[in-house]
CSV table of C-alpha atoms in Angstrom, one decimal:
chain,number,residue,atom,x,y,z
A,1,MET,CA,162.3,25.7,-56.6
A,2,ARG,CA,163.8,29.2,-57.0
A,3,ASN,CA,167.3,29.9,-58.4
A,4,LEU,CA,168.4,31.3,-55.1
A,5,GLU,CA,167.4,28.1,-53.2
A,6,VAL,CA,169.5,26.1,-55.7
A,7,MET,CA,172.4,28.5,-54.9
A,8,LEU,CA,171.9,28.0,-51.2
A,9,PHE,CA,172.0,24.2,-51.6
A,10,PHE,CA,175.1,24.6,-53.7
A,11,SER,CA,176.7,26.8,-51.1
A,12,LEU,CA,176.0,24.2,-48.4
A,13,ILE,CA,177.9,21.6,-50.4
A,14,GLU,CA,180.6,24.1,-51.2
A,15,GLY,CA,181.0,25.0,-47.5
A,16,VAL,CA,181.3,21.4,-46.4
A,17,LEU,CA,183.8,20.6,-49.1
A,18,LEU,CA,185.9,23.6,-48.2
A,19,LEU,CA,185.8,22.8,-44.5
A,20,LEU,CA,187.0,19.3,-45.3
A,21,LEU,CA,189.7,20.6,-47.6
A,22,TYR,CA,191.0,23.0,-44.9
A,23,ARG,CA,190.9,20.2,-42.3
A,24,THR,CA,193.4,18.3,-44.4
A,25,VAL,CA,195.5,21.4,-45.0
A,26,ILE,CA,195.7,22.9,-41.5
A,27,GLU,CA,198.4,21.2,-39.5
A,28,GLU,CA,198.1,22.8,-36.0
A,29,ILE,CA,196.2,20.3,-33.8
A,30,PRO,CA,194.0,22.9,-31.9
A,31,LEU,CA,193.0,24.5,-35.2
A,32,LYS,CA,192.3,21.1,-36.7
A,33,ARG,CA,190.1,20.3,-33.7
A,34,LEU,CA,188.3,23.6,-34.0
A,35,LEU,CA,187.5,22.8,-37.7
A,36,LYS,CA,186.3,19.4,-36.7
A,37,PHE,CA,183.8,21.1,-34.4
A,38,ILE,CA,183.0,23.8,-37.0
A,39,THR,CA,182.0,21.4,-39.8
A,40,PRO,CA,178.9,19.8,-38.2
A,41,ALA,CA,178.1,23.1,-36.5
A,42,TYR,CA,178.2,24.8,-39.9
A,43,VAL,CA,175.8,22.3,-41.4
A,44,LEU,CA,173.3,22.6,-38.5
A,45,GLY,CA,173.7,26.4,-38.3
A,46,TYR,CA,173.2,26.7,-42.1
A,47,LEU,CA,170.0,24.7,-42.1
A,48,GLY,CA,168.8,26.4,-38.9
A,49,VAL,CA,169.4,29.9,-40.3
A,50,TYR,CA,167.7,29.0,-43.5
A,51,PHE,CA,164.6,27.4,-42.0
A,52,PHE,CA,164.1,29.8,-39.1
A,53,LEU,CA,165.1,33.1,-40.7
A,54,ASP,CA,165.3,32.9,-44.4
A,55,TYR,CA,162.6,30.4,-45.4
A,56,LYS,CA,159.8,33.0,-45.5
A,57,LEU,CA,161.8,35.7,-47.1
A,58,TYR,CA,161.5,36.3,-50.8
A,59,ILE,CA,165.3,36.6,-51.1
A,60,PRO,CA,167.3,34.8,-48.4
A,61,SER,CA,169.5,37.4,-46.5
A,62,TYR,CA,171.0,35.4,-43.6
A,63,THR,CA,172.0,32.0,-44.8
A,64,TYR,CA,174.5,33.1,-47.4
A,65,PRO,CA,176.2,35.7,-45.1
A,66,PHE,CA,176.3,32.9,-42.4
A,67,HIS,CA,178.1,30.7,-44.9
A,68,GLN,CA,180.4,33.5,-45.9
A,69,ILE,CA,181.3,34.3,-42.3
A,70,VAL,CA,182.1,30.6,-41.6
A,71,MET,CA,184.2,30.4,-44.7
A,72,LEU,CA,186.1,33.6,-43.8
A,73,VAL,CA,186.8,32.2,-40.3
A,74,THR,CA,188.1,29.0,-41.9
A,75,VAL,CA,190.4,31.0,-44.3
A,76,LEU,CA,191.6,33.1,-41.3
A,77,LEU,CA,192.3,29.8,-39.4
A,78,PHE,CA,194.4,28.7,-42.4
A,79,PHE,CA,196.5,32.0,-42.2
A,80,ALA,CA,196.8,31.6,-38.5
A,81,ASP,CA,198.1,28.0,-39.1
A,82,ARG,CA,200.6,29.2,-41.6
A,83,MET,CA,201.8,32.0,-39.3
A,84,LYS,CA,202.9,29.3,-36.9
A,85,ARG,CA,204.8,27.5,-39.6
A,86,MET,CA,206.4,30.4,-41.3
A,87,ASN,CA,209.8,28.9,-41.6
A,88,GLU,CA,208.7,25.8,-43.6
A,89,ILE,CA,207.9,27.2,-47.0
A,90,PHE,CA,207.6,30.5,-48.7
A,91,LEU,CA,203.9,31.4,-48.6
A,92,THR,CA,203.9,32.5,-52.2
A,93,GLU,CA,205.1,29.0,-53.2
A,94,ASN,CA,202.2,27.4,-51.3
A,95,PRO,CA,199.2,26.8,-53.6
A,96,MET,CA,196.8,26.9,-50.7
A,97,PHE,CA,197.9,30.4,-49.9
A,98,TRP,CA,196.7,31.6,-53.3
A,99,ILE,CA,193.6,29.6,-53.1
A,100,SER,CA,192.8,31.0,-49.7
A,101,CYS,CA,193.5,34.6,-50.9
A,102,GLY,CA,190.9,33.9,-53.6
A,103,PHE,CA,188.3,32.8,-51.1
A,104,LEU,CA,189.2,35.7,-48.8
A,105,PHE,CA,188.6,38.3,-51.5
A,106,PHE,CA,185.5,36.6,-52.8
A,107,TYR,CA,183.8,36.3,-49.4
A,108,THR,CA,184.8,39.7,-48.0
A,109,GLY,CA,183.9,41.4,-51.3
A,110,SER,CA,180.4,39.9,-51.6
A,111,ILE,CA,179.3,39.5,-47.9
A,112,PHE,CA,177.7,43.0,-47.7
A,113,TYR,CA,175.8,42.6,-50.9
A,114,PHE,CA,174.3,39.3,-49.9
A,115,ALA,CA,173.5,40.5,-46.3
A,116,LEU,CA,171.7,43.5,-47.8
A,117,HIS,CA,170.2,41.7,-50.7
A,118,ASN,CA,166.6,41.6,-49.4
A,119,THR,CA,166.5,45.2,-48.4
A,120,LEU,CA,168.2,46.2,-51.7
A,121,PHE,CA,165.7,44.2,-53.6
A,122,ALA,CA,162.8,45.8,-51.8
A,123,SER,CA,164.1,49.4,-51.9
A,124,TYR,CA,166.4,49.6,-54.8
A,125,PRO,CA,165.5,46.9,-57.3
A,126,SER,CA,167.8,48.3,-60.0
A,127,ILE,CA,170.8,48.4,-57.7
A,128,SER,CA,170.0,44.9,-56.5
A,129,LYS,CA,170.2,43.6,-60.1
A,130,ASN,CA,173.4,45.6,-60.8
A,131,GLY,CA,174.8,44.4,-57.5
A,132,TRP,CA,175.3,41.0,-59.0
A,133,LEU,CA,178.2,42.7,-60.8
A,134,ILE,CA,180.0,42.8,-57.4
A,135,HIS,CA,179.5,39.1,-57.0
A,136,SER,CA,180.7,38.4,-60.6
A,137,THR,CA,183.7,40.6,-60.2
A,138,MET,CA,184.6,38.8,-56.9
A,139,LEU,CA,184.2,35.5,-58.7
A,140,VAL,CA,186.6,36.6,-61.4
A,141,ILE,CA,189.1,37.7,-58.8
A,142,MET,CA,188.7,34.4,-56.9
A,143,ASN,CA,189.2,32.4,-60.0
A,144,LEU,CA,192.3,34.3,-60.9
A,145,PHE,CA,193.8,33.4,-57.5
A,146,LEU,CA,192.6,29.8,-57.9
A,147,ALA,CA,194.4,29.7,-61.2
A,148,ILE,CA,197.6,30.9,-59.6
A,149,GLY,CA,197.2,28.2,-56.9
A,150,ILE,CA,196.7,25.5,-59.5
A,151,LEU,CA,199.8,26.7,-61.4
A,152,LYS,CA,201.7,26.4,-58.2
A,153,ILE,CA,200.5,22.9,-57.7
A,154,ARG,CA,201.7,22.0,-61.2
A,155,LYS,CA,205.1,23.5,-60.4
A,156,ALA,CA,205.3,21.6,-57.1
B,1,MET,CA,170.6,56.3,-43.7
B,2,SER,CA,170.7,55.2,-47.3
B,3,ILE,CA,171.7,51.6,-47.7
B,4,LEU,CA,173.8,52.3,-50.7
B,5,PRO,CA,176.8,53.9,-48.9
B,6,VAL,CA,176.6,51.1,-46.3
B,7,LEU,CA,177.0,48.6,-49.2
B,8,ILE,CA,179.8,50.5,-50.9
B,9,PHE,CA,181.6,51.4,-47.7
B,10,GLY,CA,181.2,48.0,-46.1
B,11,THR,CA,182.4,46.1,-49.2
B,12,PHE,CA,185.4,48.3,-49.7
B,13,SER,CA,186.3,48.2,-46.0
B,14,LEU,CA,186.2,44.4,-46.0
B,15,LEU,CA,188.2,44.2,-49.2
B,16,PHE,CA,190.7,46.6,-47.7
B,17,MET,CA,190.9,44.4,-44.6
B,18,ALA,CA,191.5,41.3,-46.8
B,19,VAL,CA,194.4,43.1,-48.5
B,20,ALA,CA,195.7,44.1,-45.1
B,21,ILE,CA,195.6,40.6,-43.8
B,22,ILE,CA,197.3,39.1,-46.8
B,23,SER,CA,200.0,41.8,-46.8
B,24,PHE,CA,200.5,41.4,-43.0
B,25,VAL,CA,200.9,37.6,-43.3
B,26,MET,CA,203.4,38.0,-46.2
B,27,PHE,CA,205.4,40.7,-44.5
B,28,TYR,CA,205.4,38.8,-41.2
B,29,GLN,CA,206.8,35.7,-43.0
B,30,ARG,CA,209.5,37.7,-44.7
B,31,LYS,CA,210.5,39.1,-41.3
B,32,VAL,CA,210.5,35.7,-39.7
B,33,ILE,CA,212.5,34.1,-42.5
B,34,ALA,CA,215.0,37.0,-42.4
B,35,HIS,CA,215.4,36.6,-38.7
B,36,GLN,CA,215.9,32.9,-38.9
B,37,LEU,CA,218.4,33.3,-41.7
B,38,GLN,CA,220.3,35.7,-39.5
B,39,ILE,CA,220.3,33.2,-36.6
B,40,GLN,CA,221.3,30.4,-38.9
B,41,GLN,CA,224.2,32.5,-40.3
B,42,LYS,CA,225.3,33.4,-36.8
B,43,GLU,CA,225.2,29.7,-35.8
B,44,GLU,CA,227.2,28.7,-38.9
B,45,GLU,CA,229.7,31.4,-38.2
B,46,MET,CA,230.1,30.3,-34.6
B,47,GLN,CA,230.5,26.7,-35.7
B,48,ARG,CA,233.1,27.7,-38.2
B,49,GLU,CA,234.9,29.8,-35.6
B,50,LEU,CA,234.9,26.9,-33.2
B,51,LEU,CA,236.2,24.6,-35.9
B,52,ARG,CA,238.9,27.2,-36.8
B,53,ALA,CA,240.0,27.4,-33.2
B,54,THR,CA,240.1,23.6,-32.8
B,55,LEU,CA,242.2,23.3,-36.0
B,56,LYS,CA,244.4,26.1,-34.9
B,57,ALA,CA,245.0,24.5,-31.5
B,58,GLN,CA,245.7,21.2,-33.3
B,59,GLU,CA,248.0,23.0,-35.8
B,60,ASP,CA,249.9,24.8,-33.0
B,61,GLU,CA,250.4,21.5,-31.1
B,62,MET,CA,251.6,19.8,-34.3
B,63,GLN,CA,254.0,22.7,-34.8
B,64,ARG,CA,255.3,22.5,-31.3
B,65,ILE,CA,255.9,18.7,-31.6
B,66,GLY,CA,257.5,19.2,-35.0
B,67,LYS,CA,259.9,21.9,-33.7
B,68,ASP,CA,260.8,19.8,-30.6
B,69,LEU,CA,261.5,16.8,-32.8
B,70,HIS,CA,263.6,18.8,-35.2
B,71,ASP,CA,265.5,21.0,-32.7
B,72,ASP,CA,265.7,18.9,-29.6
B,73,ILE,CA,265.6,15.2,-30.6
B,74,GLY,CA,267.3,15.9,-33.9
B,75,LEU,CA,270.2,17.7,-32.3
B,76,LYS,CA,270.6,14.9,-29.7
B,77,LEU,CA,270.6,12.3,-32.4
B,78,ILE,CA,273.4,14.3,-34.2
B,79,SER,CA,275.3,14.4,-30.9
B,80,VAL,CA,274.9,10.7,-30.4
B,81,LYS,CA,275.9,10.1,-34.0
B,82,ASN,CA,279.0,12.2,-33.6
B,83,LYS,CA,280.0,10.2,-30.5
B,84,VAL,CA,279.6,7.0,-32.5
B,85,ILE,CA,281.7,8.4,-35.3
B,86,GLY,CA,284.3,9.5,-32.6
B,87,GLY,CA,284.2,5.9,-31.3
B,88,LEU,CA,284.6,4.5,-34.7
B,89,MET,CA,287.8,6.6,-35.3
B,90,ASN,CA,289.4,5.2,-32.2
B,91,ILE,CA,289.0,1.5,-32.8
B,92,ASN,CA,290.1,-1.0,-35.4
B,93,LYS,CA,287.6,-1.0,-38.3
B,94,GLU,CA,288.0,-4.8,-38.8
B,95,THR,CA,286.6,-5.7,-35.4
B,96,ASP,CA,283.0,-6.7,-34.6
B,97,GLU,CA,282.6,-3.6,-32.4
B,98,ALA,CA,283.4,-1.4,-35.3
B,99,ASN,CA,280.8,-3.2,-37.4
B,100,TYR,CA,278.2,-2.7,-34.6
B,101,LEU,CA,279.1,1.0,-34.3
B,102,GLU,CA,278.9,1.4,-38.1
B,103,GLN,CA,275.5,-0.2,-38.1
B,104,ALA,CA,274.4,2.0,-35.2
B,105,LYS,CA,275.7,5.1,-37.1
B,106,ASN,CA,273.6,4.1,-40.1
B,107,ASP,CA,270.6,3.4,-38.0
B,108,LEU,CA,270.9,6.8,-36.3
B,109,GLU,CA,271.2,8.5,-39.6
B,110,ALA,CA,268.0,6.7,-40.8
B,111,ILE,CA,266.2,7.7,-37.6
B,112,ARG,CA,267.3,11.3,-38.0
B,113,ASN,CA,266.0,11.4,-41.5
B,114,GLU,CA,262.7,9.8,-40.4
B,115,ILE,CA,262.3,12.3,-37.6
B,116,ARG,CA,263.2,15.2,-40.0
B,117,SER,CA,260.6,14.0,-42.4
B,118,ILE,CA,258.0,13.7,-39.6
B,119,SER,CA,258.9,17.1,-38.2
B,120,HIS,CA,258.6,18.7,-41.6
B,121,THR,CA,255.2,17.2,-42.0
B,122,LEU,CA,254.1,18.4,-38.6
B,123,TYR,CA,255.7,21.8,-39.1
B,124,PRO,CA,256.0,22.8,-42.7
B,125,SER,CA,258.5,25.6,-42.3
B,126,ALA,CA,258.7,26.0,-46.1
B,127,LEU,CA,255.1,27.1,-46.0
B,128,ASP,CA,255.9,29.9,-43.6
B,129,LEU,CA,259.0,30.9,-45.3
B,130,ASN,CA,258.1,30.6,-49.0
B,131,GLY,CA,254.4,30.2,-49.2
B,132,LEU,CA,251.9,27.5,-50.3
B,133,SER,CA,253.1,27.2,-53.9
B,134,PHE,CA,256.7,26.5,-52.8
B,135,ALA,CA,255.7,24.2,-50.0
B,136,LEU,CA,253.5,22.1,-52.3
B,137,GLU,CA,256.2,22.0,-55.0
B,138,LYS,CA,258.7,20.9,-52.4
B,139,ILE,CA,256.5,18.1,-51.0
B,140,CYS,CA,255.8,16.9,-54.5
B,141,LYS,CA,259.5,16.8,-55.3
B,142,ASP,CA,260.2,15.0,-52.0
B,143,LEU,CA,257.5,12.4,-52.5
B,144,ASN,CA,258.0,12.0,-56.3
B,145,GLY,CA,258.9,8.3,-57.0
B,146,TYR,CA,257.7,7.1,-53.6
B,147,GLU,CA,256.3,3.6,-54.2
B,148,GLY,CA,256.8,4.2,-57.9
B,149,ILE,CA,254.3,7.0,-58.1
B,150,LYS,CA,255.0,10.0,-60.3
B,151,ILE,CA,254.0,13.1,-58.4
B,152,SER,CA,254.0,16.4,-60.2
B,153,PHE,CA,253.1,20.0,-59.3
B,154,ARG,CA,251.9,22.8,-61.6
B,155,LEU,CA,251.3,26.4,-60.8
B,156,SER,CA,249.0,28.4,-63.0
B,157,GLY,CA,248.7,32.1,-62.7
B,158,GLU,CA,250.6,34.4,-60.4
B,159,TYR,CA,251.0,33.1,-56.8
B,160,LYS,CA,249.6,35.4,-54.1
B,161,LYS,CA,250.4,34.7,-50.5
B,162,GLU,CA,247.3,34.1,-48.5
B,163,LYS,CA,246.5,34.2,-44.8
B,164,ARG,CA,248.5,31.5,-43.0
B,165,GLU,CA,245.4,29.6,-41.8
B,166,ILE,CA,244.1,29.3,-45.4
B,167,GLU,CA,247.5,28.2,-46.7
B,168,ILE,CA,248.0,25.7,-44.0
B,169,ALA,CA,244.5,24.3,-44.5
B,170,LEU,CA,245.1,23.8,-48.2
B,171,TYR,CA,248.5,22.3,-47.5
B,172,ARG,CA,247.0,19.8,-45.1
B,173,ILE,CA,244.2,19.0,-47.6
B,174,ALA,CA,246.8,18.4,-50.3
B,175,LEU,CA,248.8,16.1,-48.0
B,176,GLU,CA,245.7,14.2,-46.9
B,177,CYS,CA,244.6,13.7,-50.5
B,178,MET,CA,248.0,12.6,-51.6
B,179,ASN,CA,248.1,10.2,-48.6
B,180,ASN,CA,244.8,8.8,-49.6
B,181,ALA,CA,245.9,8.4,-53.2
B,182,ILE,CA,249.1,6.6,-52.3
B,183,LYS,CA,247.5,4.3,-49.7
B,184,HIS,CA,244.2,3.4,-51.2
B,185,SER,CA,243.9,4.2,-54.9
B,186,GLN,CA,246.8,2.1,-56.4
B,187,CYS,CA,247.5,5.0,-58.7
B,188,THR,CA,250.7,5.5,-60.7
B,189,GLU,CA,250.4,9.3,-61.0
B,190,ILE,CA,249.3,12.2,-58.8
B,191,ASN,CA,249.0,15.7,-60.1
B,192,LEU,CA,248.7,18.8,-58.0
B,193,THR,CA,247.6,22.0,-59.7
B,194,LEU,CA,247.4,25.4,-58.0
B,195,ILE,CA,245.4,27.8,-60.1
B,196,TYR,CA,245.3,31.5,-59.3
B,197,ARG,CA,242.6,33.7,-60.9
B,198,GLU,CA,241.6,37.3,-60.3
B,199,GLN,CA,239.0,36.7,-57.6
B,200,ASP,CA,239.7,33.2,-56.4
B,201,PHE,CA,242.2,30.4,-56.6
B,202,SER,CA,241.8,26.6,-56.6
B,203,LEU,CA,243.8,23.6,-55.7
B,204,GLU,CA,243.2,20.5,-57.7
B,205,ILE,CA,244.6,17.1,-56.6
B,206,SER,CA,244.0,14.3,-59.1
B,207,ASP,CA,245.2,10.7,-59.5
B,208,ASN,CA,244.7,7.9,-61.9
B,209,GLY,CA,243.8,5.3,-59.3
B,210,ASN,CA,240.7,3.2,-58.6
B,211,GLY,CA,238.6,6.0,-57.3
B,212,PHE,CA,235.7,5.6,-54.8
B,213,ASP,CA,232.0,6.2,-54.5
B,214,ALA,CA,232.0,10.0,-54.3
B,215,SER,CA,228.2,10.1,-53.7
B,216,ASP,CA,228.7,8.1,-50.5
B,217,LEU,CA,231.4,10.4,-49.0
B,218,MET,CA,230.5,10.3,-45.4
B,219,LYS,CA,230.5,6.5,-45.3
B,220,GLN,CA,234.1,6.4,-46.5
B,221,GLU,CA,235.7,6.0,-43.1
B,222,GLY,CA,239.4,6.1,-42.6
B,223,LEU,CA,240.0,8.2,-45.7
B,224,GLY,CA,240.4,11.4,-43.7
B,225,LEU,CA,237.6,12.9,-45.8
B,226,LYS,CA,235.9,14.3,-42.8
B,227,ASN,CA,239.2,16.0,-41.9
B,228,ILE,CA,239.4,17.4,-45.4
B,229,GLN,CA,235.8,18.6,-45.3
B,230,SER,CA,236.2,20.3,-41.9
B,231,ARG,CA,239.4,22.0,-43.0
B,232,ALA,CA,237.7,23.3,-46.1
B,233,LYS,CA,234.7,24.4,-44.1
B,234,ALA,CA,236.8,26.2,-41.5
B,235,ILE,CA,238.3,28.5,-44.2
B,236,GLY,CA,235.0,28.8,-46.1
B,237,ALA,CA,236.3,27.0,-49.2
B,238,GLU,CA,234.2,25.1,-51.7
B,239,LEU,CA,235.1,21.5,-51.9
B,240,LYS,CA,234.3,19.1,-54.7
B,241,PHE,CA,235.0,15.4,-55.1
B,242,GLU,CA,234.8,13.6,-58.5
B,243,SER,CA,235.7,10.0,-58.6
B,244,SER,CA,235.4,7.3,-61.2
B,245,LYS,CA,237.2,4.0,-62.2
B,246,ASN,CA,239.8,6.2,-63.9
B,247,GLY,CA,240.8,8.2,-60.9
B,248,THR,CA,239.8,10.8,-58.3
B,249,LYS,CA,239.8,14.5,-58.5
B,250,VAL,CA,239.5,16.8,-55.5
B,251,LEU,CA,238.9,20.4,-56.1
B,252,VAL,CA,239.2,23.1,-53.5
B,253,ASN,CA,238.1,26.5,-54.5
B,254,GLN,CA,238.8,29.6,-52.3
B,255,LEU,CA,238.1,33.2,-52.7
B,256,ILE,CA,241.2,35.4,-52.5
B,257,GLN,CA,241.0,36.9,-49.0
B,258,VAL,CA,244.1,39.1,-48.9
B,259,GLN,CA,243.1,41.1,-52.0
B,260,LYS,CA,239.5,41.4,-50.7
B,261,ASN,CA,240.7,42.8,-47.4
B,262,GLN,CA,242.9,45.5,-49.0
C-alpha cells in the first residue's frame, strides 16, 4: 500500500469525524438536516471518486480535493449557522470559530496543490516535492488556530 | 498555460477568500451586536422614561392630596377647633358638656397633627424649600425616639442641590427604608448618611436590626423593596443591599447630574 493511499484512508476517517463534530455544533435545524444528508453522501462520494477516478492514477488527484470541498462546505455551513445566532456569543470567544478558521485556511490553502498534484508530479517533479511545503505550512497555520480554540475551551 | 501560476494564483486567491469570509463574519457580528445594543439601550431608556412618568404622576397626585389635606382639611379642622374653644368659653367648665367639648378639642388637635404629619409625608415641602439634606435631617429629627428607636442623620461633604425628581426619589427611598427598619427589623438605631463627593453622592441607610436575606430580594414581598428598586432605576442610581443578623445597610449611589449638565 502506498503512502498516499494511507493518507486517503486517514482523510476519510477525518472527514467523517469532522462531519459528526459539526453536526453536534451546528444548531440551525435545516443546516443540521443538510449535514445529516452530507455525511453518508460524502462517504459514498469519496469511495466512488477514488475507485472510479483515482484508483488507476499514480497520484490520486480527485479524492482529496473532493474531501477538501466537502469540508469547506461544512465549515461554511458552520459560519452560516453562526451568522444566524450572532447575538448569542462573541465569535472570538467561541472555540469552534477558531477551529473552523483553522480548517478553512488549511483546506483553501492546499486544495489547488492536491488538485494539481498528478499533473505537477508528471511535469514538474521538483515543484511537486516542494509543494508539500504548502501543505505543511497550512498544517502549521491550522494547528495554531486549533491551539487557540483549545485555549478558548479551557477558558470556557 | 503553465501550471505553476495556476497553483500560486489559485492558492492565494482561495486563501484571500478565506480571510475575506472570516473578516466578513466578524465584522457582521460586530455590526449586529452594536445594533442590538443600541435597541436594548433605547428600550431600557423608554422603560426608564415610562417609570419616571408613572412615578411623577404618582408624586404629583400625592402632592395634591398632601396639599389638600394641609390647606383644606387642616384649615377646616382649625375652624372647628376654634368653634369648640368658643363654645368652651361660654359654658361652665364643671359640666359634662364642657368635658365633652374639652375631649373633642383634644381629639381635633390630635387629628390635625395626624393630618399634618400625613400631608408632610405626602408633600415634603421642606424638600422643595431647603433641599434633600435638610428634609432628611428634619424627618430624622421628627421620627427620632419613635418606638424607642434612635434615628440620626449625618451629612458628609458639601450639599449640592440636585434635580427635584432625583431628590424626591432619594427622599422616598430613605422613608421606605426607615419604614421597613421600624416595622420589620426590631432595630434600636437607624443611621442616615448623605455623602457628597466630587462626581457622585450616596445615601446610606443602616440599622442594627434582624436583617433579611438580601440574596432573595424579589421574594421579600411587602417590604416595599420593589418600590425602592423602581425609584432607583428611574433616576439611574446604583442600589445595593447588604443584610446580616447584625443589621441592614441600603446604599444608593447617584452621579451628580446638575454639575454634569453645567
